[in-house]
Short mmCIF file of C-alpha atoms and ligand atoms in Angstrom, two decimals:
data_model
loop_
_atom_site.label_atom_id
_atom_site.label_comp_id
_atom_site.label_asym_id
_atom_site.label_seq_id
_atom_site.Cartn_x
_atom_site.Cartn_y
_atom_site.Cartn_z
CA UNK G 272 -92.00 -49.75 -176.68
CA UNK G 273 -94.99 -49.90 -174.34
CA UNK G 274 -97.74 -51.64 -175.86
CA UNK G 275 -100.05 -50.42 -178.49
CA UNK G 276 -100.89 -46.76 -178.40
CA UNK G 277 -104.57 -46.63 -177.81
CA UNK G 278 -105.32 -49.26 -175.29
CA UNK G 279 -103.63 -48.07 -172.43
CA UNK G 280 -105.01 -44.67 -171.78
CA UNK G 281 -107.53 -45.42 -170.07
CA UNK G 282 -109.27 -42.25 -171.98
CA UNK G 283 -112.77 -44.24 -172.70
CA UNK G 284 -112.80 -45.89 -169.17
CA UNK G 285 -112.14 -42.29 -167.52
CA UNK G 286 -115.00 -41.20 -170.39
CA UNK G 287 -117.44 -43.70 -169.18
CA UNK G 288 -116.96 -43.79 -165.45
CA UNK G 289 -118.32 -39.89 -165.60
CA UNK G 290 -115.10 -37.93 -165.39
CA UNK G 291 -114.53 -34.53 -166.46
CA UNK G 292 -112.14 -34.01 -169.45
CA UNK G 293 -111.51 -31.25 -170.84
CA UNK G 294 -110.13 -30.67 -174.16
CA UNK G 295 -109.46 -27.96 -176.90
CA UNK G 296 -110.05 -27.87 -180.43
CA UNK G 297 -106.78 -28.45 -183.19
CA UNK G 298 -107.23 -26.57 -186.01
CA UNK G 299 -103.75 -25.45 -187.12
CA UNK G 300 -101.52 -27.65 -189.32
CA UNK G 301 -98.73 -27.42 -186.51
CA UNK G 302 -97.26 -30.67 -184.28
CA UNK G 303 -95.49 -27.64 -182.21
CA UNK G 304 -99.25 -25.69 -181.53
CA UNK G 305 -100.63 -28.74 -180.38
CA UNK G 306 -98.00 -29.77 -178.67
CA UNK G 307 -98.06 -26.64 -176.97
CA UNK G 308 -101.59 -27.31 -175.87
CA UNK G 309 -100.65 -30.92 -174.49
CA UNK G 310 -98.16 -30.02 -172.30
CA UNK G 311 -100.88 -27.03 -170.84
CA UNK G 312 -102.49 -29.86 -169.68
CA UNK G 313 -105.57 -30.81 -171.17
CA UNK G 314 -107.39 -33.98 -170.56
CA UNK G 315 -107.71 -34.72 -174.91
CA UNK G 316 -107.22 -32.64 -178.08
CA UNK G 317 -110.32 -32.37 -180.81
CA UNK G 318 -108.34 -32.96 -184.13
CA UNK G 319 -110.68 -31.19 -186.24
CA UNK G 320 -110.51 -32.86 -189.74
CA UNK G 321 -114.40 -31.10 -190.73
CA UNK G 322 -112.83 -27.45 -190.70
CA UNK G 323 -109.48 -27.94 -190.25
CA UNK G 324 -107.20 -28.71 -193.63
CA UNK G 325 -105.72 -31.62 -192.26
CA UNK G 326 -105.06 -34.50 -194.14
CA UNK G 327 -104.60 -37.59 -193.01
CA UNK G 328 -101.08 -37.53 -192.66
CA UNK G 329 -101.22 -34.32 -191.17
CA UNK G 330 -103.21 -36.05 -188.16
CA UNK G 331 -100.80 -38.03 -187.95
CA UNK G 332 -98.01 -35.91 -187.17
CA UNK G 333 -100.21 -33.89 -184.65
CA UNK G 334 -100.96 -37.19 -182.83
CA UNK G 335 -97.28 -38.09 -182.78
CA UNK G 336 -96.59 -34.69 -181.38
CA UNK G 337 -99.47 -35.37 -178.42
CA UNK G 338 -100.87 -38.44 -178.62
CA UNK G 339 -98.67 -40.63 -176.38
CA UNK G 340 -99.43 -37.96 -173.52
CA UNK G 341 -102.94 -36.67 -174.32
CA UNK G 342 -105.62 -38.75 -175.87
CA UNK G 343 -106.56 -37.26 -179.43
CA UNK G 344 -110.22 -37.27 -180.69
CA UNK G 345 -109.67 -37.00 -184.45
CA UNK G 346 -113.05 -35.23 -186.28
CA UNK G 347 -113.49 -36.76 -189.76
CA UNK G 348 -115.01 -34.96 -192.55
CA UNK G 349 -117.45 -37.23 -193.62
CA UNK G 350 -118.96 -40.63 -192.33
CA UNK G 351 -116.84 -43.17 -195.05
CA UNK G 352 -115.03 -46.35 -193.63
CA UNK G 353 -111.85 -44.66 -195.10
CA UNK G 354 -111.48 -41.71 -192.91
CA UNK G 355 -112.68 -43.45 -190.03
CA UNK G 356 -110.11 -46.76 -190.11
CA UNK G 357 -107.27 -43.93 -191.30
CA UNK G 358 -107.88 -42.04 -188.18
CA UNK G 359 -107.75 -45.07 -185.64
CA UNK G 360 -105.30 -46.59 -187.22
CA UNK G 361 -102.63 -43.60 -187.03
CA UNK G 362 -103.78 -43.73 -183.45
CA UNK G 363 -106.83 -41.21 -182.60
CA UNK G 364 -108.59 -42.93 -179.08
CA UNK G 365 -111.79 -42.14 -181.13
CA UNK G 366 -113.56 -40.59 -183.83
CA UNK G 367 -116.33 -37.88 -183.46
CA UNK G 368 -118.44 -38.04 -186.79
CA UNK G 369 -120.53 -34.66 -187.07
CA UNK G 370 -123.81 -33.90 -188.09
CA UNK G 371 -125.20 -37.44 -187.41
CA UNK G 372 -129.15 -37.25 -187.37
CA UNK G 373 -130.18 -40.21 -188.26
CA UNK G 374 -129.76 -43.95 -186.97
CA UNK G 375 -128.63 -45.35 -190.02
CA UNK G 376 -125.66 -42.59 -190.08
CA UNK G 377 -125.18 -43.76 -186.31
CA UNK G 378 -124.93 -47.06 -187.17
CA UNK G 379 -122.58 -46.65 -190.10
CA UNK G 380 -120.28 -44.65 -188.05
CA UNK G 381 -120.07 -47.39 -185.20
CA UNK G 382 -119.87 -50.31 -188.31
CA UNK G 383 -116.16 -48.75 -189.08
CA UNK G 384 -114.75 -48.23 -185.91
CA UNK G 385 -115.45 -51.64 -184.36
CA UNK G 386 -114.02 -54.71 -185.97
CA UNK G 387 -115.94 -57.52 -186.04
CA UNK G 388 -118.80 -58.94 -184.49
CA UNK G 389 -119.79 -55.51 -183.52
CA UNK G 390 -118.29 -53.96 -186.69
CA UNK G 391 -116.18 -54.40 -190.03
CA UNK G 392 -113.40 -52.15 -189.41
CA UNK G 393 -110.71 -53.37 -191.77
CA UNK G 394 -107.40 -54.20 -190.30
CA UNK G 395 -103.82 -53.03 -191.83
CA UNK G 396 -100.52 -52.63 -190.02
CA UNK G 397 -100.24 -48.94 -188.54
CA UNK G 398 -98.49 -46.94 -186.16
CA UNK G 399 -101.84 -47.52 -183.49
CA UNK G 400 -100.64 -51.13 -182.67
CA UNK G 401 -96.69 -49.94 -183.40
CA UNK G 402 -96.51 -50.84 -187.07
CA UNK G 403 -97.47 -54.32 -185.80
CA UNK G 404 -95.49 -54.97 -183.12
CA UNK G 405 -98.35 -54.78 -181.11
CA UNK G 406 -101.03 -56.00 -183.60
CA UNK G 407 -102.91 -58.93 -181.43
CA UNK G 408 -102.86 -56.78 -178.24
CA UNK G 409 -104.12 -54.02 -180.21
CA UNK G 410 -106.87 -56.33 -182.30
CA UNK G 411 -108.18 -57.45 -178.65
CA UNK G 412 -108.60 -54.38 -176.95
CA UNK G 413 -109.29 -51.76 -179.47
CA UNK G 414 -113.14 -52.35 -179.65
CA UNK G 415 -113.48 -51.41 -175.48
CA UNK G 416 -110.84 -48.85 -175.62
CA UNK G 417 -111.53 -46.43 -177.95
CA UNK G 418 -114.16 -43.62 -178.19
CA UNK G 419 -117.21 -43.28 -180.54
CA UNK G 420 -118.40 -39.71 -180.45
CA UNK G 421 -121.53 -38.61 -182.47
CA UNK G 422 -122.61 -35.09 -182.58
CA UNK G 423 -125.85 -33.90 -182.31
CA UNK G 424 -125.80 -30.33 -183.99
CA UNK G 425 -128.96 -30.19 -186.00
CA UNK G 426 -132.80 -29.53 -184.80
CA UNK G 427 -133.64 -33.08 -186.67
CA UNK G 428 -130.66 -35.03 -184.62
CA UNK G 429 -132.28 -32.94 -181.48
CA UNK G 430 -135.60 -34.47 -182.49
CA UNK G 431 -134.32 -37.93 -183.16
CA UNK G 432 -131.90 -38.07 -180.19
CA UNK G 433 -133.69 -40.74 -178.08
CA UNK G 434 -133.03 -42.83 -180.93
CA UNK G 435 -129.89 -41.76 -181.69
CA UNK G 436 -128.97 -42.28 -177.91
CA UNK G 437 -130.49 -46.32 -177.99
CA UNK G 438 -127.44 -46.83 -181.18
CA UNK G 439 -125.24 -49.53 -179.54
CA UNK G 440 -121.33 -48.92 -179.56
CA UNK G 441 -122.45 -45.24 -179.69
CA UNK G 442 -120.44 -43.71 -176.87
CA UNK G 443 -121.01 -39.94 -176.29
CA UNK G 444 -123.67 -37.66 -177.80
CA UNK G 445 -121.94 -34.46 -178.00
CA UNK G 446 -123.29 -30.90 -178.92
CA UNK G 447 -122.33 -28.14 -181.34
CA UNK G 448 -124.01 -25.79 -180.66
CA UNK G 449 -122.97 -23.56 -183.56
CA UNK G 450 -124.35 -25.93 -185.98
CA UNK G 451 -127.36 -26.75 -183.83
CA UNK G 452 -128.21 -22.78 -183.94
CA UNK G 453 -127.48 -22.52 -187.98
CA UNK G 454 -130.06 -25.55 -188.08
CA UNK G 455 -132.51 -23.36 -186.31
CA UNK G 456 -132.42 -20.40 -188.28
CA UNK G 457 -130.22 -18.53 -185.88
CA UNK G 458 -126.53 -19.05 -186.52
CA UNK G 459 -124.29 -18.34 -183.43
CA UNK G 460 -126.90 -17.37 -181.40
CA UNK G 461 -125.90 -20.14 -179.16
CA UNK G 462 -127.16 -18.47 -175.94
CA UNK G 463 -130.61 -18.12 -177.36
CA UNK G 464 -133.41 -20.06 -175.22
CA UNK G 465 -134.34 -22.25 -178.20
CA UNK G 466 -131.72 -23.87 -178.64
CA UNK G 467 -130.28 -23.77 -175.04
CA UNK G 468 -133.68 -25.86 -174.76
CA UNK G 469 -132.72 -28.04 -177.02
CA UNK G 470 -128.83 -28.57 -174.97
CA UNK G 471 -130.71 -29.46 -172.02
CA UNK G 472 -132.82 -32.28 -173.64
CA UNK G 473 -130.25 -33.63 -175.01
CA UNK G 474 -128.59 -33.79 -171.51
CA UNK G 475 -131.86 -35.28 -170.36
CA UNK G 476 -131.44 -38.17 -172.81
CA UNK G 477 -128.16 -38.85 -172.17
CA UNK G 478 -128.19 -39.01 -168.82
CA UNK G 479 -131.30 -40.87 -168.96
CA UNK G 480 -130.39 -43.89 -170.80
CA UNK G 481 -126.58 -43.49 -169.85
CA UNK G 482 -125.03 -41.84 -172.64
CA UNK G 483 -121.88 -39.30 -172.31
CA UNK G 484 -122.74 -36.06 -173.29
CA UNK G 485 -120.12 -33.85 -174.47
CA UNK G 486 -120.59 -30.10 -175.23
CA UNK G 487 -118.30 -27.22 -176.95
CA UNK G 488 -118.10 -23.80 -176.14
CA UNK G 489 -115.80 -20.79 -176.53
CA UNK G 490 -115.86 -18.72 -173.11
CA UNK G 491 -114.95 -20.25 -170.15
CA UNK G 492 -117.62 -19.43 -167.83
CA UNK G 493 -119.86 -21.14 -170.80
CA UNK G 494 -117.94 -24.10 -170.43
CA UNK G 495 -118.36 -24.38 -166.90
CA UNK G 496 -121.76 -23.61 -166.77
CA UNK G 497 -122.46 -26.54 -168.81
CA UNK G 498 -120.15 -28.88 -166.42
CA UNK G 499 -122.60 -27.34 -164.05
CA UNK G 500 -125.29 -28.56 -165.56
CA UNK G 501 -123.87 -32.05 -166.09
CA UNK G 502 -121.84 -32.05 -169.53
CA UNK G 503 -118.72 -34.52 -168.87
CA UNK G 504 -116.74 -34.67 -172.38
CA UNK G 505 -116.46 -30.85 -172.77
CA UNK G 506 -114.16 -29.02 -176.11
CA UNK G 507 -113.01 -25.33 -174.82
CA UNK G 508 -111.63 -22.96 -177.54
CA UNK G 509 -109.96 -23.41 -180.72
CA UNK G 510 -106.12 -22.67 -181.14
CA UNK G 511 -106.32 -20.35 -183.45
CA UNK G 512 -108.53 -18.16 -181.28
CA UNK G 513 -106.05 -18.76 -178.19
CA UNK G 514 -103.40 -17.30 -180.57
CA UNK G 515 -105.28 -14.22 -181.80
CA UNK G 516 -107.20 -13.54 -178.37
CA UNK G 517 -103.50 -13.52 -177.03
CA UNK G 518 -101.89 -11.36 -179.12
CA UNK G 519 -104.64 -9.04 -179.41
CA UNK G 520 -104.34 -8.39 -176.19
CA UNK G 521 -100.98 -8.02 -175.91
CA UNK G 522 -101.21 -5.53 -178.32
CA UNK G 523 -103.80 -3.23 -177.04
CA UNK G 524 -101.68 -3.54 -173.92
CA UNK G 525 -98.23 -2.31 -175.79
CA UNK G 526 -100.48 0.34 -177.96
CA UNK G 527 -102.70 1.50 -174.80
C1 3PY H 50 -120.46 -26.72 -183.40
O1 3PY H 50 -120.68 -25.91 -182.50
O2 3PY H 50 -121.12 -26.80 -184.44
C2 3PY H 50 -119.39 -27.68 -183.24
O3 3PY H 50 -119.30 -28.61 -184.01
C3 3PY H 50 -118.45 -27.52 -182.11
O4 3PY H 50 -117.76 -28.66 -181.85
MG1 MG H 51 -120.35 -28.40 -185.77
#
């Protein structure tokens, strides 16, 4: 045993201090997919609990499968203390909470994933502070060592975001920029100048007051493009399109 599973990472310090990490979506019900995508060596894994089907226990068993080696950022569906103190507690370094536009969503989102004074995250004996084992250790550094994520992926979020931005215990502002473009009356037209407009002032903000801002796209040279620009926390892919892009190919290759 080696101390309680979140708070030794060093996944929010690396976060904070600027670094680039890289990570890739989890969709797929499968411990062996994402472990797969571990051991290829990304810096975290998105869980995605909005799209995805998992359950909690099902995030569980993906975090077993990576978690010890590569920090897991577990997506909840919804904003509610439940999903957010089940998804620390079976050891996610963080929570990203979509479509947040306003402060008081913010706010509520921080409220559960910081116990007290900056929060009232419940506490129960899980498998983040080893069933207990580990429970004071845990207790005392969870609060610094994990990662609040809000994502700003809707034209009013875009308009609110220097307010969204000033929420204390609010970590990383961090684009989708599928939603973003459904919210502006273009779905998937992520490239088009409106709303790559609206990426860049969200960048502004962030790096204006100090935020992390975190981006997703699907094609590489988008990805990098928006290191480029300044994007630290950065999602690349989803596994299910790693898997059909791959054997597609292989395929047409075998067919051509
Ligand atoms: C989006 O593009 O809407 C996303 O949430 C990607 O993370
Ligand atoms: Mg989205």
């Amino acid at each position: 045993m080696s101390g309680p599973l979140v708070c030794e990472n060093g996944f929010r310090r690396r976060a904070c201090a600027g670094e680039v990490l890289v990570g890739t979506i989890i969709s797929l019900n499968s411990p062996q997919a994402a472990e797969i995508l571990s051991d290829t060596g990304f810096d975290w894994l998105f869980i995605d609990a909005e799209h995805g089907t998992h359950d909690p226990l099902a995030v569980e068993s993906l975090i077993q499968a990576t978690g010890d080696r590569t920090p897991c950022l577990v997506r909840i569906p919804v904003h509610e203390e439940t999903w957010i103190e089940k998804m620390l507690d079976v050891g996610a370094s963080g929570i990203i909470a979509p479509q947040v536009n306003t402060v008081a969503q913010a706010e509520q989102v921080v409220n559960y994933a910081k116990y007290p004074p900056q929060g009232e995250r419940g506490v129960g004996i899980a498998r983040a502070h080893r069933y207990g084992a580990e429970f004071e250790t845990y207790l005392a550094q969870a609060n610094d060592s994990l990662l609040t994520v809000i994502q700003v992926e809707h034209k009013d979020a875009v308009e609110n975001v220097r307010n969204l931005a000033a929420v204390e215990g609010v970590d990383v502002l961090f684009i989708g920029p599928y939603d973003l473009s459904t919210s502006m009356g273009i779905p998937g037209q992520v490239h088009n100048p409106a709303v790559q407009e609206a990426i860049a002032k969200v960048l502004e903000v962030c790096q204006e007051v100090g935020k992390i801002p975190g981006i997703f796209g699907i094609a590489p040279d988008v990805v990098s493009r928006y290191i480029d620009m300044g994007f630290t926390l950065v999602g690349i892919g989803v596994d299910t399109l790693f898997l059909s892009q791959a054997a597609s190919q292989a395929l047409r290759g075998v067919r051509s």
